CSV table of C-alpha atoms in Angstrom, one decimal:
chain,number,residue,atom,x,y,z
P,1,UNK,CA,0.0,0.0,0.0
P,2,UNK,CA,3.0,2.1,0.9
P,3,UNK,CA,4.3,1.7,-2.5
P,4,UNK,CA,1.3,2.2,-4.4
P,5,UNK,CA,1.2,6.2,-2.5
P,6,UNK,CA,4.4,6.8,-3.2
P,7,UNK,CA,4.6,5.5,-7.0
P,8,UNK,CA,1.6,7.8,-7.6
P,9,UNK,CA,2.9,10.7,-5.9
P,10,UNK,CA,5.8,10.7,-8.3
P,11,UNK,CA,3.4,10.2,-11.3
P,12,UNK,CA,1.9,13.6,-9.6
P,13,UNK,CA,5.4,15.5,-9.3
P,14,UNK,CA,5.9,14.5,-13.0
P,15,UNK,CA,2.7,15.9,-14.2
P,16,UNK,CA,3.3,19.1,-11.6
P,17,UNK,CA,7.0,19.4,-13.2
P,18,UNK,CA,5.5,19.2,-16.5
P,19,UNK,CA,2.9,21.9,-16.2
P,20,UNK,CA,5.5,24.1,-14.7
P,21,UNK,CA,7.6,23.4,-18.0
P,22,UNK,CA,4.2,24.2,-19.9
P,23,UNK,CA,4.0,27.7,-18.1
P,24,UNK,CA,7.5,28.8,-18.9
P,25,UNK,CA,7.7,27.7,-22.6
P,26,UNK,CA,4.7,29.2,-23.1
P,27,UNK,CA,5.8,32.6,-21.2
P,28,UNK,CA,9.0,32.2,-23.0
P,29,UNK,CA,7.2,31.3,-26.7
P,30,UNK,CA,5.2,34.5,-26.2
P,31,UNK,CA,8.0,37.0,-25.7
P,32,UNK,CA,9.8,35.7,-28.4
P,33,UNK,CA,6.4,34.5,-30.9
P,34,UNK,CA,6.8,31.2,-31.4
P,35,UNK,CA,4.3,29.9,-33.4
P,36,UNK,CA,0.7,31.1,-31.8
P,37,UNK,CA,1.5,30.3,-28.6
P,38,UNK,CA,-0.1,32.4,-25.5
P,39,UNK,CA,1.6,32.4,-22.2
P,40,UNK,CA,-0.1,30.7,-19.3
P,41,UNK,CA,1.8,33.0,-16.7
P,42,UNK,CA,0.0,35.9,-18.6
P,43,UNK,CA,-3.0,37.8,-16.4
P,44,UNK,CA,-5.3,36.3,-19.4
P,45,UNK,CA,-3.9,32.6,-19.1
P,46,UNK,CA,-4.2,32.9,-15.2
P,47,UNK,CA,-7.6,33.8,-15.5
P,48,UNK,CA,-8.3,31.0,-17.8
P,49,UNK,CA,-6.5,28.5,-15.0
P,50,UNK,CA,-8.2,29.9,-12.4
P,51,UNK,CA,-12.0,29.5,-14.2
P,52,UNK,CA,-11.1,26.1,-15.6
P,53,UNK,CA,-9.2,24.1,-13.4
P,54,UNK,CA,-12.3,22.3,-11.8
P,55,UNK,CA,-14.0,21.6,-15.4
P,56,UNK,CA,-10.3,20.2,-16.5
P,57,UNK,CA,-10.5,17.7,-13.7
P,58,UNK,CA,-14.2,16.9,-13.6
P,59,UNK,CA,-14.0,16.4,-18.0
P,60,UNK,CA,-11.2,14.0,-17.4
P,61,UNK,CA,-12.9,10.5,-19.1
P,62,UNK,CA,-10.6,8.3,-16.6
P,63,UNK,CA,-12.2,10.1,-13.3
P,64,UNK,CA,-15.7,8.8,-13.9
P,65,UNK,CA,-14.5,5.2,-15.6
P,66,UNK,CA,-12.1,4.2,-12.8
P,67,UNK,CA,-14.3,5.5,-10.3
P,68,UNK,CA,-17.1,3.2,-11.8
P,69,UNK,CA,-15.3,0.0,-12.2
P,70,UNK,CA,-14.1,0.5,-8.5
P,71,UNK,CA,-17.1,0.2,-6.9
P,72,UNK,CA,-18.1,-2.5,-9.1
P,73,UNK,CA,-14.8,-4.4,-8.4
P,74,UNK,CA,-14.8,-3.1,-4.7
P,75,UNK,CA,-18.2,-5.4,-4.6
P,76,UNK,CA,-16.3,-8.1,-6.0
P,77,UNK,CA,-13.4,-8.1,-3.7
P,78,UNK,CA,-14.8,-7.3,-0.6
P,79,UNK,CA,-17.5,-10.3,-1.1
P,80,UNK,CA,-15.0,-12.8,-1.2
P,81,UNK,CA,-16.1,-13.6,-4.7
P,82,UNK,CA,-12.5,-12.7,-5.7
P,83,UNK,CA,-10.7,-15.0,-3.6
P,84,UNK,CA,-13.0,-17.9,-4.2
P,85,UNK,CA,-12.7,-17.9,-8.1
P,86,UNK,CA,-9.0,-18.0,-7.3
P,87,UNK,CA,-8.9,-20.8,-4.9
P,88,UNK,CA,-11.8,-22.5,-7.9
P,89,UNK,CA,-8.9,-22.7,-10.3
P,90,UNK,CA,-5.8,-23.9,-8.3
P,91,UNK,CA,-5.1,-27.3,-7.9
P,92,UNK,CA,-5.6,-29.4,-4.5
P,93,UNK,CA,-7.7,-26.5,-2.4
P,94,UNK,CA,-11.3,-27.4,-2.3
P,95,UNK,CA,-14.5,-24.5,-1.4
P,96,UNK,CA,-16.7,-25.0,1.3
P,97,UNK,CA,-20.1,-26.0,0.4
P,98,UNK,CA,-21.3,-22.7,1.0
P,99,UNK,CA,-18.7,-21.0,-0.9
P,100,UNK,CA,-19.6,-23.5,-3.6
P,101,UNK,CA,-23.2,-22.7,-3.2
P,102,UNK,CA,-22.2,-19.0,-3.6
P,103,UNK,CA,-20.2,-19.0,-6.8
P,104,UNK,CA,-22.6,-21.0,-8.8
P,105,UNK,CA,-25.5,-18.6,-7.8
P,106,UNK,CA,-22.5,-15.4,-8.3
P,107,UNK,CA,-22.0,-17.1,-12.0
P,108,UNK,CA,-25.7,-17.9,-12.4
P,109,UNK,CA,-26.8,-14.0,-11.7
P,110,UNK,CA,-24.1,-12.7,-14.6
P,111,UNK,CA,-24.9,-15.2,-17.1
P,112,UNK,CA,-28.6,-13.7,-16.4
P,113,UNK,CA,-27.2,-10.5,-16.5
P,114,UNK,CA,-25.4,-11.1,-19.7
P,115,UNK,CA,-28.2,-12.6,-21.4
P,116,UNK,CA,-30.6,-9.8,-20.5
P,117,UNK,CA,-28.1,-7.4,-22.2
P,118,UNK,CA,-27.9,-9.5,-25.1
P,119,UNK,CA,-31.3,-9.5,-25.6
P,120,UNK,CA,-32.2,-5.7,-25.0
P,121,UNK,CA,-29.4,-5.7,-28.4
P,122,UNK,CA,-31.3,-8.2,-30.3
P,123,UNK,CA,-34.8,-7.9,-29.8
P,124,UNK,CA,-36.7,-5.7,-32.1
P,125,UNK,CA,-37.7,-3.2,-29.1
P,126,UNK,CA,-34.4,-1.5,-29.5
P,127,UNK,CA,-34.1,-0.6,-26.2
P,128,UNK,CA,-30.1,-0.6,-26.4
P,129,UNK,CA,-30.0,0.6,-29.4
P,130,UNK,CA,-29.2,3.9,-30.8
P,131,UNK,CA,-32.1,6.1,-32.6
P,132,UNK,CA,-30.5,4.7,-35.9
P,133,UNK,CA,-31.0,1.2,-35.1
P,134,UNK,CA,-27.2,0.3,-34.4
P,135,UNK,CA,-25.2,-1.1,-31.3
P,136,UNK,CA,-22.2,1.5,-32.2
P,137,UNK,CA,-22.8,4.8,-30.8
P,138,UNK,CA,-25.8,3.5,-28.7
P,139,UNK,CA,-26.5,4.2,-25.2
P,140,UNK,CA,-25.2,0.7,-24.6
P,141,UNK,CA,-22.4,1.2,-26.1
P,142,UNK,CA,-21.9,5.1,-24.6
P,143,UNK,CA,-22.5,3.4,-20.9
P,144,UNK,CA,-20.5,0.1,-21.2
P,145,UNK,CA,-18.3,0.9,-18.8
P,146,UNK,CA,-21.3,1.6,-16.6
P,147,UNK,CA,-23.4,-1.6,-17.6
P,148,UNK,CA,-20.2,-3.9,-17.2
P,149,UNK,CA,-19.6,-2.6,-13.5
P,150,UNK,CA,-23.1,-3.5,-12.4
P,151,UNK,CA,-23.0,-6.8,-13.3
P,152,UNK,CA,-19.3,-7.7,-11.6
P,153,UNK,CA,-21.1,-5.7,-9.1
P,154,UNK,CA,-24.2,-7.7,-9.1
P,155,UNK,CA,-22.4,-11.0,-9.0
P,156,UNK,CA,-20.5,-10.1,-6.2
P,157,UNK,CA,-23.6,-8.8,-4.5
P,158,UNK,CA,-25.0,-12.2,-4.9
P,159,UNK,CA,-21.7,-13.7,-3.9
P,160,UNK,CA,-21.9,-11.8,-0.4
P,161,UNK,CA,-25.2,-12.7,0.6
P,162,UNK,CA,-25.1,-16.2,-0.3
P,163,UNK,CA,-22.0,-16.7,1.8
P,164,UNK,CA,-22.8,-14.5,5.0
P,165,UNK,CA,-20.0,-11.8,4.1
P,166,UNK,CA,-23.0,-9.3,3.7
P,167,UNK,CA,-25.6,-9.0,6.0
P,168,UNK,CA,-26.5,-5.4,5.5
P,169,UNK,CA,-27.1,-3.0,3.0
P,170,UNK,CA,-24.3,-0.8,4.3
P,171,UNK,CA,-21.9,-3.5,4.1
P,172,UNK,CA,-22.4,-3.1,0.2
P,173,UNK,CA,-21.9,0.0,0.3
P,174,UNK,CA,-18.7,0.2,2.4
P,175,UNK,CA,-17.7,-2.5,0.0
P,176,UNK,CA,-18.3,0.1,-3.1
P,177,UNK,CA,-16.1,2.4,-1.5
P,178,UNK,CA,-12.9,0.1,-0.6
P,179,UNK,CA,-11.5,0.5,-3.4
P,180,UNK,CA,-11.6,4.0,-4.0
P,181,UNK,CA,-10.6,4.9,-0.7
P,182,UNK,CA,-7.1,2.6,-1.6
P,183,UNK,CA,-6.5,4.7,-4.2
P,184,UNK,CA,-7.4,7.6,-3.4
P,185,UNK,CA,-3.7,8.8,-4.2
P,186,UNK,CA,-4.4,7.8,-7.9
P,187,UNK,CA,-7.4,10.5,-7.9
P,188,UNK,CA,-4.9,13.3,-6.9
P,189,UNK,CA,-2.1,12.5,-9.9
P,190,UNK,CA,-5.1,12.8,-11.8
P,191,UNK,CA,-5.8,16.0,-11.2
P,192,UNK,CA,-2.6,17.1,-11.6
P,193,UNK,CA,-2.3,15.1,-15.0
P,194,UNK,CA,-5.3,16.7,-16.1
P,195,UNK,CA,-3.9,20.3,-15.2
P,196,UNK,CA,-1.4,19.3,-17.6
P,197,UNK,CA,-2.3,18.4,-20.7
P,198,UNK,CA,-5.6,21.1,-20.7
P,199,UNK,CA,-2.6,23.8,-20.5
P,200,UNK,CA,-1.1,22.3,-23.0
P,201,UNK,CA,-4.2,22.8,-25.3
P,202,UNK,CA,-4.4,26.5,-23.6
P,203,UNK,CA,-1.3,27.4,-24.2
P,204,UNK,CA,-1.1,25.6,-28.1
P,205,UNK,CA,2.2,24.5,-27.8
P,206,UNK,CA,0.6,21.3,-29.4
P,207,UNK,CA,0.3,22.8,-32.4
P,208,UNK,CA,3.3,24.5,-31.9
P,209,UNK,CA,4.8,20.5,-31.9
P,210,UNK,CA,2.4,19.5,-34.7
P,211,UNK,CA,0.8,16.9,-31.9
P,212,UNK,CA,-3.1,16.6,-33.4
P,213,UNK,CA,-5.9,16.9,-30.9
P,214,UNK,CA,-6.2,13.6,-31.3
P,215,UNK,CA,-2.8,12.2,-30.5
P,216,UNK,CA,-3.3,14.3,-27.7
P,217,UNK,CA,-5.9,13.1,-26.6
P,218,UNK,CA,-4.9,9.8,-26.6
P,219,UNK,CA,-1.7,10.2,-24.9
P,220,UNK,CA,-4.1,11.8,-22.0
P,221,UNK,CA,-5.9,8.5,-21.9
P,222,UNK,CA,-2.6,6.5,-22.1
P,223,UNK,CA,-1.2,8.6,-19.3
P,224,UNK,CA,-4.5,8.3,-16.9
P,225,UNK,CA,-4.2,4.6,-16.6
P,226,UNK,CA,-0.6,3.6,-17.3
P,227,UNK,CA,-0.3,4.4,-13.2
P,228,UNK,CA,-2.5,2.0,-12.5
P,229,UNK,CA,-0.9,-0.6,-14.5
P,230,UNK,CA,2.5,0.2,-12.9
């Protein structure tokens, strides 16, 4: 755990650093006019910084997804549903009979799950589908991330009860919050990450580097959940 807060802090240094860099090439590219930069360290930039940096955080795509799946995998984890597919699959350790019991109603509630999904797609009510008929671009498809966190949740839900590690509705939602509350430190590089790369866009040194909005973009994304990975 120790490691996980310090490995993220650095990630948040970095993107701290970086944005730093950001403000003085920018100041500096503005003196000297390079390209169509505009300084960050200006009166109008620090106005800008000052009336965006809560919308810069809150339109981050990675803040809402990761905190999402963590409550859906908190569920998971804090059930015991986690552990038990584990032990299923290694050789020699056997479930109880209530653990047993557990897992197959955990795996019977997401292949329900699953196959209520699949049939919202392929039934001719269209009720998954998008006003032109099609999966892509659907609200399905727009709230995946969403729909695939409530059933890991859901199984895990089902998971808890059947084996006594829930009793209460509040230990669900205590379970929700695990998670997040273990990496909470990831939350804070984000902010700082997505201090960064909106200052970039401010400031146009992107174009200045002939880096596309949409490479740029996807670097943000690459950048929000490589910390995670490390």
């Amino acid at each position: 755990m120790k490691n996980k807060r310090k490995g993220f802090a650095n990630w948040s240094v970095t993107f701290f650093m970086l944005m730093l860099g950001v403000s003085l090439f920018s100041w500096i590219g503005s003196i000297y006019g390079i390209g169509h930069v505009q300084s960050l360290l200006s009166a109008e930039g620090l106005r800008w910084l000052l009336g965006n940096v809560m919308s810069n955080y809150m339109q981050t795509p990675a803040l809402g997804i990761v905190l999402v799946l963590m409550m859906g995998l908190g569920v998971v984890e804090q059930s015991g549903l986690w552990y038990a597919m584990k032990r299923f699959f290694q050789p020699g350790i056997l479930l109880s009979r209530k653990e047993r019991r557990a897992l197959m109603l955990a795996f019977g509630a997401l292949l329900g799950y699953a196959l209520l999904i699949v049939a919202s797609i392929l039934l001719p009510w269209n009720i998954a589908q998008g006003v032109t008929g099609v999966w892509l671009h659907s609200p399905l498809f727009k709230g995946f991330i969403y729909v695939f966190a409530l059933g890991i949740g859901l199984s895990g839900l089902v998971y808890g009860y059947a084996s006594d590690t829930f009793l209460r509705f509040s230990d669900v939602f205590d379970a929700m919050s695990k998670l997040i509350a273990r990496y909470a430190s990831f939350f804070v590089m984000l902010f700082f990450l997505a201090q960064f790369f909106a200052s970039v866009t401010y400031t146009r040194i992107d174009e200045c580097l002939g880096i596309s909005p949409e490479l740029l973009s996807w670097l943000s994304q690459f950048c929000s959940y490589i910390p995670l990975i490390f």
